[in-house]
Amino acid sequence: MDSTENNQSINLQNSPQAQREESGLEDVQIPITEAGEAEATANSSGDVSSGPQSAERASSPPTIMGGASSGEASDNEEGDVAEPESYQQSILNGKIVDLVRFLLIKFRRMELTTKAEMMNRAMRDYEEYYSVIFSKASECMMLIFGIDMMEVDPFVHAYFLFPALGITYDGMMHGVLGVPKTGLVIIVLCIIFIEDNCVSEEVFWDVMNSLGLFSGMNHFIFGEPKSLITEDFVQEGYVEYRQVPNSCPPRYEFLWGPRAYAETTKMKVLEFYANIVKQDPRSYPEKYAEALREEQERAYATEVQ
């Protein structure tokens, strides 16, 4: 989905350690506002046609993905006005939001969904754009909510939704009830790993603030982030939040918790991070080498057992 000036975004490249990496990357932002609105308007009936944007989405489907080139536009008959590209993209964005809403309902119900069901319930009359809509919605589910999709029946294209990267926690009973928070767990683990596996509270919240998450302020998707992270994530074992030894006045820092080490790997987290910034994990040679060493140590430990 295209970002707008009102969209909040995931931009982990504000991390000081990330800025030190030799990546030469441009800032890549993944908008979260529209997906959050999808969750906010999701309802238990699975009716994805409801919501404030339904009137716009009822318009006729666009005939092309992008705007016509100047040469193509000149071939139009006099008086024939091409549909603006921004309007076409707005229509498609609406269908992506509809599909995200539908997939969140399926995840909460722990139900399979199929290509036919997705087209019928979330993109009727837009079936020709299925691959684009499905791809973008899947990306939103992964990067924002931490929910992955696995095709379990290739004949009917049936999919099962589950927490990503081996994480077993969905967080739906914490913070805003019913909203998956695996994505936020993964983002927290990304920040800690990129910051040399231990990040000060000051640096941590600088990065979180750049994501639109502020200590003491409710977020429309995740609720109040500080209590969610320092209480719920800590209690679940994904995060360690400890006082810096001998600090006066007391200062605090974040590390991975034991459950994070047990369920996922640094390589998986690095690949997630690299996906956000649209780079190969090898673009971060120090972190990649560290993650690879952990993979090898895990493999060796398994062999000797």
Coordinates of C-alpha atoms in Angstrom, one line a residue:
M1 CA 0.0 0.0 0.0
D2 CA 1.2 3.5 -0.7
S3 CA 1.9 5.6 2.3
T4 CA 0.2 9.0 2.7
E5 CA 1.2 12.0 4.8
N6 CA -1.1 10.8 7.5
N7 CA 0.2 7.3 7.7
Q8 CA 2.4 6.1 10.5
S9 CA 5.1 3.7 9.3
I10 CA 7.6 1.1 10.3
N11 CA 11.1 2.5 9.7
L12 CA 13.7 0.6 11.7
Q13 CA 16.5 2.4 10.0
N14 CA 16.2 5.1 12.6
S15 CA 18.0 2.7 14.9
P16 CA 21.5 4.1 15.7
Q17 CA 23.1 0.7 15.0
A18 CA 21.3 0.3 11.7
Q19 CA 22.6 3.7 10.7
R20 CA 26.1 2.5 11.4
E21 CA 25.7 -0.5 9.1
E22 CA 27.3 -0.2 5.6
S23 CA 24.0 -0.5 3.8
G24 CA 23.6 2.6 1.8
L25 CA 19.9 2.1 1.9
E26 CA 17.2 4.6 1.3
D27 CA 14.5 4.8 4.1
V28 CA 11.8 2.2 3.3
Q29 CA 8.6 2.7 5.1
I30 CA 5.7 0.2 5.5
P31 CA 2.4 2.1 6.2
I32 CA 0.4 0.8 9.1
T33 CA -2.6 3.2 9.4
E34 CA -4.8 1.5 6.8
A35 CA -4.2 -2.0 8.2
G36 CA -4.9 -0.7 11.7
E37 CA -8.2 0.8 10.4
A38 CA -8.9 -2.7 9.0
E39 CA -8.5 -4.2 12.4
A40 CA -10.4 -1.5 14.1
T41 CA -13.4 -2.1 11.9
A42 CA -13.2 -5.9 11.7
N43 CA -16.3 -7.6 13.0
S44 CA -17.1 -11.1 14.2
S45 CA -19.5 -11.7 11.4
G46 CA -16.8 -11.6 8.8
D47 CA -18.6 -8.9 6.8
V48 CA -15.8 -7.1 5.1
S49 CA -18.0 -4.8 3.2
S50 CA -18.8 -2.6 6.2
G51 CA -16.9 0.4 7.3
P52 CA -16.4 4.0 6.3
Q53 CA -14.8 3.3 3.0
S54 CA -17.4 0.9 1.7
A55 CA -19.0 3.5 -0.6
E56 CA -15.8 4.2 -2.4
R57 CA -15.1 0.5 -2.7
A58 CA -18.4 -0.1 -4.3
S59 CA -17.3 1.8 -7.4
S60 CA -16.5 0.0 -10.6
P61 CA -13.1 -1.8 -10.6
P62 CA -10.2 -0.1 -12.3
T63 CA -9.3 -1.3 -15.7
I64 CA -5.5 -0.9 -15.4
M65 CA -3.0 -1.0 -12.5
G66 CA -1.1 2.1 -13.4
G67 CA -1.8 5.4 -15.2
A68 CA -1.5 5.6 -18.9
S69 CA 1.7 7.0 -20.3
S70 CA 1.7 10.3 -22.2
G71 CA 1.7 8.4 -25.5
E72 CA -1.2 6.2 -24.5
A73 CA -3.2 9.2 -23.2
S74 CA -2.8 10.9 -26.6
D75 CA -4.5 8.0 -28.3
N76 CA -7.7 8.4 -26.3
E77 CA -10.7 9.6 -28.2
E78 CA -11.5 13.3 -27.6
G79 CA -13.5 13.7 -24.4
D80 CA -12.5 10.3 -23.1
V81 CA -10.8 10.9 -19.7
A82 CA -8.6 8.2 -18.2
E83 CA -9.3 7.2 -14.6
P84 CA -6.6 8.9 -12.4
E85 CA -3.9 6.6 -11.2
S86 CA -4.4 7.8 -7.6
Y87 CA -8.0 6.9 -7.7
Q88 CA -7.3 3.4 -9.1
Q89 CA -4.7 2.9 -6.3
S90 CA -7.1 4.1 -3.7
I91 CA -9.6 1.5 -4.9
L92 CA -7.0 -1.3 -4.8
N93 CA -5.8 -0.1 -1.4
G94 CA -9.4 -0.4 -0.1
K95 CA -9.5 -4.0 -1.3
I96 CA -6.2 -4.8 0.4
V97 CA -7.6 -3.4 3.6
D98 CA -10.8 -5.5 3.1
L99 CA -8.6 -8.7 2.7
V100 CA -6.5 -7.8 5.8
R101 CA -9.7 -7.4 7.8
F102 CA -11.0 -10.8 6.5
L103 CA -7.7 -12.6 7.2
L104 CA -7.6 -11.2 10.8
I105 CA -11.0 -12.6 11.4
K106 CA -9.9 -16.0 10.0
F107 CA -6.8 -15.9 12.3
R108 CA -8.9 -15.2 15.4
R109 CA -11.2 -18.1 14.5
M110 CA -8.3 -20.4 13.7
E111 CA -10.0 -21.2 10.4
L112 CA -8.6 -22.1 7.0
T113 CA -9.4 -19.8 4.1
T114 CA -9.3 -20.4 0.4
K115 CA -8.5 -18.3 -2.7
A116 CA -12.2 -18.7 -3.7
E117 CA -13.4 -17.5 -0.3
M118 CA -11.0 -14.5 -0.3
M119 CA -12.1 -13.4 -3.8
N120 CA -15.8 -13.8 -2.8
R121 CA -15.6 -12.1 0.6
A122 CA -13.0 -9.4 0.1
M123 CA -12.4 -8.7 -3.6
R124 CA -15.6 -9.4 -5.5
D125 CA -15.4 -7.8 -9.0
Y126 CA -11.7 -7.3 -8.5
E127 CA -10.7 -11.0 -9.1
E128 CA -8.3 -10.0 -11.9
Y129 CA -6.1 -8.2 -9.3
Y130 CA -6.1 -11.2 -6.9
S131 CA -2.3 -11.7 -7.1
V132 CA -1.5 -8.1 -6.3
I133 CA -4.1 -7.7 -3.5
F134 CA -3.2 -11.1 -2.0
S135 CA 0.5 -10.3 -2.1
K136 CA 0.1 -6.8 -0.4
A137 CA -2.3 -8.1 2.2
S138 CA 0.0 -11.0 3.1
E139 CA 2.9 -8.5 3.5
C140 CA 0.7 -6.4 5.8
M141 CA -0.2 -9.5 7.9
M142 CA 3.4 -10.4 8.2
L143 CA 5.1 -7.1 8.8
I144 CA 2.4 -5.4 11.0
F145 CA 0.7 -8.3 12.8
G146 CA 3.4 -11.0 12.6
I147 CA 1.0 -13.4 11.0
D148 CA 2.3 -15.8 8.3
M149 CA 0.3 -17.7 5.8
M150 CA 1.0 -21.3 4.7
E151 CA -0.7 -23.0 1.7
V152 CA -1.9 -26.3 3.0
D153 CA -3.9 -27.5 0.0
P154 CA -2.5 -26.4 -3.4
F155 CA -5.5 -27.8 -5.3
V156 CA -8.0 -25.4 -3.8
H157 CA -5.4 -22.9 -2.6
A158 CA -6.3 -23.3 1.1
Y159 CA -4.3 -21.3 3.6
F160 CA -3.6 -21.5 7.3
L161 CA -2.6 -18.4 9.3
F162 CA -0.2 -18.7 12.2
P163 CA 2.3 -16.5 14.2
A164 CA 5.5 -16.0 12.3
L165 CA 9.2 -16.9 12.9
G166 CA 8.3 -19.7 15.3
I167 CA 6.8 -17.4 17.8
T168 CA 3.9 -19.2 19.6
Y169 CA 2.4 -16.0 21.3
D170 CA -0.3 -14.0 19.5
G171 CA -0.9 -11.5 22.3
M172 CA -4.6 -11.2 21.6
M173 CA -5.4 -11.3 25.3
H174 CA -3.1 -8.4 26.1
G175 CA -3.4 -4.7 25.2
V176 CA -6.2 -4.2 22.7
L177 CA -8.1 -7.5 23.0
G178 CA -8.4 -9.6 19.9
V179 CA -5.6 -7.9 18.0
P180 CA -2.5 -10.1 17.1
K181 CA 0.7 -8.6 18.6
T182 CA 3.3 -11.1 17.3
G183 CA 4.4 -8.4 14.9
L184 CA 5.3 -6.1 17.8
V185 CA 7.2 -8.9 19.6
I186 CA 9.2 -9.4 16.4
I187 CA 9.9 -5.7 16.0
V188 CA 11.1 -5.5 19.6
L189 CA 13.4 -8.5 19.0
C190 CA 14.7 -6.8 15.8
I191 CA 15.6 -3.6 17.7
I192 CA 17.4 -5.5 20.4
F193 CA 19.3 -7.7 18.0
I194 CA 20.3 -4.8 15.7
E195 CA 21.5 -2.9 18.8
D196 CA 24.1 -5.5 19.7
N197 CA 21.6 -7.7 21.7
C198 CA 21.2 -5.1 24.4
V199 CA 19.6 -1.7 23.9
S200 CA 19.2 1.1 26.4
E201 CA 15.7 2.3 27.2
E202 CA 16.5 5.7 25.8
V203 CA 17.6 4.3 22.4
F204 CA 14.8 1.8 22.4
W205 CA 12.1 4.4 22.8
D206 CA 13.7 6.7 20.2
V207 CA 13.2 3.9 17.7
M208 CA 9.7 3.1 18.9
N209 CA 8.7 6.7 18.8
S210 CA 9.7 6.7 15.1
L211 CA 7.1 3.9 14.6
G212 CA 4.4 6.0 16.2
L213 CA 4.6 4.1 19.5
F214 CA 5.0 6.3 22.6
S215 CA 5.3 5.3 26.2
G216 CA 2.2 6.1 28.1
M217 CA 0.1 6.8 25.0
N218 CA -2.5 4.3 23.6
H219 CA -1.8 3.1 20.1
F220 CA -4.8 2.3 17.8
I221 CA -3.5 -1.2 17.1
F222 CA -1.4 -2.2 20.1
G223 CA -2.7 -0.2 23.0
E224 CA -0.3 1.3 25.6
P225 CA 3.1 0.0 24.4
K226 CA 5.2 0.4 27.5
S227 CA 3.1 -1.8 29.8
L228 CA 2.6 -4.3 26.9
I229 CA 6.4 -4.6 26.4
T230 CA 7.8 -4.3 29.9
E231 CA 5.0 -6.3 31.6
D232 CA 3.2 -8.7 29.2
F233 CA 6.2 -9.4 26.9
V234 CA 8.5 -9.8 29.9
Q235 CA 6.0 -12.1 31.7
E236 CA 5.7 -14.2 28.5
G237 CA 9.5 -14.5 28.4
Y238 CA 10.2 -12.8 25.1
V239 CA 11.9 -9.7 26.6
E240 CA 14.2 -9.1 29.6
Y241 CA 13.9 -5.6 31.0
R242 CA 16.5 -5.0 33.6
Q243 CA 18.2 -2.2 35.5
V244 CA 21.7 -1.4 34.3
P245 CA 24.1 -2.5 37.1
N246 CA 25.3 0.3 39.4
S247 CA 23.4 3.0 37.5
C248 CA 22.4 6.0 39.5
P249 CA 19.9 7.3 38.9
P250 CA 18.5 3.9 37.7
R251 CA 18.7 3.2 34.0
Y252 CA 17.1 0.3 32.2
E253 CA 17.9 -1.8 29.1
F254 CA 16.2 -4.5 27.0
L255 CA 17.5 -7.9 26.0
W256 CA 15.9 -11.0 24.4
G257 CA 14.1 -13.2 26.9
P258 CA 14.6 -17.0 27.2
R259 CA 11.4 -17.8 25.3
A260 CA 12.6 -15.7 22.3
Y261 CA 15.9 -17.8 22.2
A262 CA 13.8 -21.0 22.5
E263 CA 11.3 -20.2 19.8
T264 CA 13.1 -18.2 17.1
T265 CA 16.6 -17.4 15.9
K266 CA 18.7 -14.4 15.1
M267 CA 18.7 -15.4 11.5
K268 CA 14.9 -15.4 11.3
V269 CA 14.8 -12.0 13.0
L270 CA 17.5 -10.6 10.7
E271 CA 15.6 -11.9 7.6
F272 CA 12.5 -10.2 8.9
Y273 CA 14.4 -6.9 9.4
A274 CA 16.0 -7.2 6.0
N275 CA 12.6 -7.7 4.5
I276 CA 11.3 -4.5 6.1
V277 CA 14.2 -2.5 4.6
K278 CA 14.1 -4.4 1.3
Q279 CA 17.7 -5.7 1.5
D280 CA 19.4 -9.1 1.6
P281 CA 20.4 -10.1 5.1
R282 CA 24.0 -10.3 3.9
S283 CA 23.9 -6.5 3.6
Y284 CA 24.5 -6.5 7.3
P285 CA 27.7 -8.6 7.4
E286 CA 28.4 -8.4 11.2
K287 CA 24.8 -9.3 12.1
Y288 CA 24.6 -12.0 9.4
A289 CA 27.9 -13.6 10.7
E290 CA 26.5 -13.6 14.3
A291 CA 23.2 -15.1 13.2
L292 CA 25.0 -17.7 11.1
R293 CA 27.2 -18.7 14.1
E294 CA 24.1 -19.2 16.2
E295 CA 22.6 -21.4 13.5
Q296 CA 25.7 -23.5 13.4
E297 CA 25.8 -23.8 17.2
R298 CA 22.2 -24.9 17.3
A299 CA 22.9 -27.5 14.6
Y300 CA 25.9 -28.8 16.5
A301 CA 24.0 -28.9 19.8
T302 CA 21.2 -31.0 18.1
E303 CA 23.7 -33.4 16.7
V304 CA 25.4 -34.2 20.0
Q305 CA 22.1 -34.8 21.8

